[in-house]
Amino acid sequence: MLTCNHLQTYYGAAHVLYDISLEVQPGTIACLLGRNGMGKTTCLRSVMGLTPPRSGNIVFQGQDITGRPPHHVARQGIGYVPEDRRIFPNLSVQDNLEIGRLRRRNGDKRWTIDRAYEAFPALRAVRHRTGGLLSGGEQQMLTIARTLMGNPALLLLDEPTEGLSPLIVRDLEELILRLKQEAGLTILLAAQDMRFAFKVADQIQLMERGRIVFRGSIEEARRQEEHLKARLAV
């Protein structure tokens, strides 16, 4: 579904991504695992067109989307959930969801307000509350639900567990797995929590200093668990 080939991405003169290549197969969850500052977010931003790569290319569902503006990438079927959530704090939960509504090109409106509330029942109970009054867990659920209202085929999740309690993290794990199993969603997520990554991912790419230093299936990653722990602790 998604292929990144030899991406080189910069912030001004600062070289951040070095020759990044990865593939995400349909219906799977791929994880970019690594400590803060290793390039995970930049990789997602490169795919989304927010920080276009200076060289290399990005192919989504057979189309080259390298350097396309974010609104074009979104309409192609990629949804992005940023680490800082970026909900509209002065709008209600329901209005936040309405803003995220985007009709699929083939006319299939899979995600509706009702379906979003079915997937995130906690949001139904606070649907008239403004976003700024939600808890961190509720805000994260709202951000994901709002992105799903755009009916993406591929969901980019940036550090979805950051700042959440262990109980909310467990709920989020179950939700992500349901999105894959029941909605057929493909997910590329960035995380530094190896336990969380091992719980939800089908494949792991470990990033260090803008490079992928390990890639493999979740089974291969589990066999290398101690090695990965050591790399994450450096």
Coordinates of N, CA, C and O in Angstrom, one line a residue, residues 1-3 26 59-65 76-78 104-105 153-154:
M1 N 0.8 -1.2 0.0 CA 0.0 0.0 0.0 C 0.9 1.3 0.0 O 0.6 2.2 -0.7
L2 N 1.9 1.3 0.9 CA 2.8 2.4 1.0 C 4.2 2.0 0.8 O 4.6 1.0 1.4
T3 N 5.0 2.6 -0.1 CA 6.4 2.3 -0.2 C 7.2 3.7 -0.2 O 6.8 4.6 -0.9
P26 N -1.0 -3.8 2.9 CA -2.5 -3.5 3.2 C -2.9 -4.4 4.4 O -2.6 -5.5 4.5
V59 N 5.4 6.2 -2.7 CA 4.3 5.7 -3.6 C 3.2 5.1 -2.7 O 3.4 4.3 -1.8
F60 N 2.0 5.6 -2.9 CA 0.8 5.2 -2.2 C -0.2 4.6 -3.1 O -0.7 5.3 -4.0
Q61 N -0.6 3.4 -2.9 CA -1.6 2.7 -3.8 C -1.2 2.9 -5.3 O -2.1 3.1 -6.1
G62 N 0.0 2.7 -5.6 CA 0.5 2.8 -7.0 C 0.7 4.2 -7.5 O 1.1 4.3 -8.7
Q63 N 0.5 5.2 -6.7 CA 0.7 6.6 -7.2 C 1.8 7.3 -6.5 O 1.9 7.2 -5.2
D64 N 2.6 8.0 -7.2 CA 3.7 8.7 -6.6 C 3.1 10.0 -6.0 O 2.6 10.8 -6.7
I65 N 3.3 10.1 -4.7 CA 2.7 11.3 -4.0 C 3.8 12.2 -3.4 O 3.6 13.0 -2.6
Q76 N -6.1 11.6 -1.2 CA -5.7 10.3 -1.8 C -6.0 9.1 -0.8 O -6.1 8.0 -1.3
G77 N -6.3 9.4 0.5 CA -6.7 8.4 1.4 C -5.7 8.2 2.5 O -5.7 7.1 3.1
I78 N -4.9 9.2 2.9 CA -4.0 9.1 4.1 C -4.5 10.0 5.1 O -4.7 11.2 4.9
R104 N -15.2 10.0 0.4 CA -14.3 9.2 -0.4 C -14.5 9.5 -1.8 O -15.6 9.8 -2.3
R105 N -13.5 9.3 -2.6 CA -13.6 9.6 -4.1 C -14.6 8.7 -4.7 O -15.3 9.0 -5.7
A153 N -7.6 5.2 4.0 CA -7.2 3.8 3.8 C -5.9 3.5 4.6 O -5.7 2.4 5.0
L154 N -5.1 4.6 4.9 CA -3.9 4.5 5.6 C -3.9 5.5 6.7 O -4.2 6.7 6.5

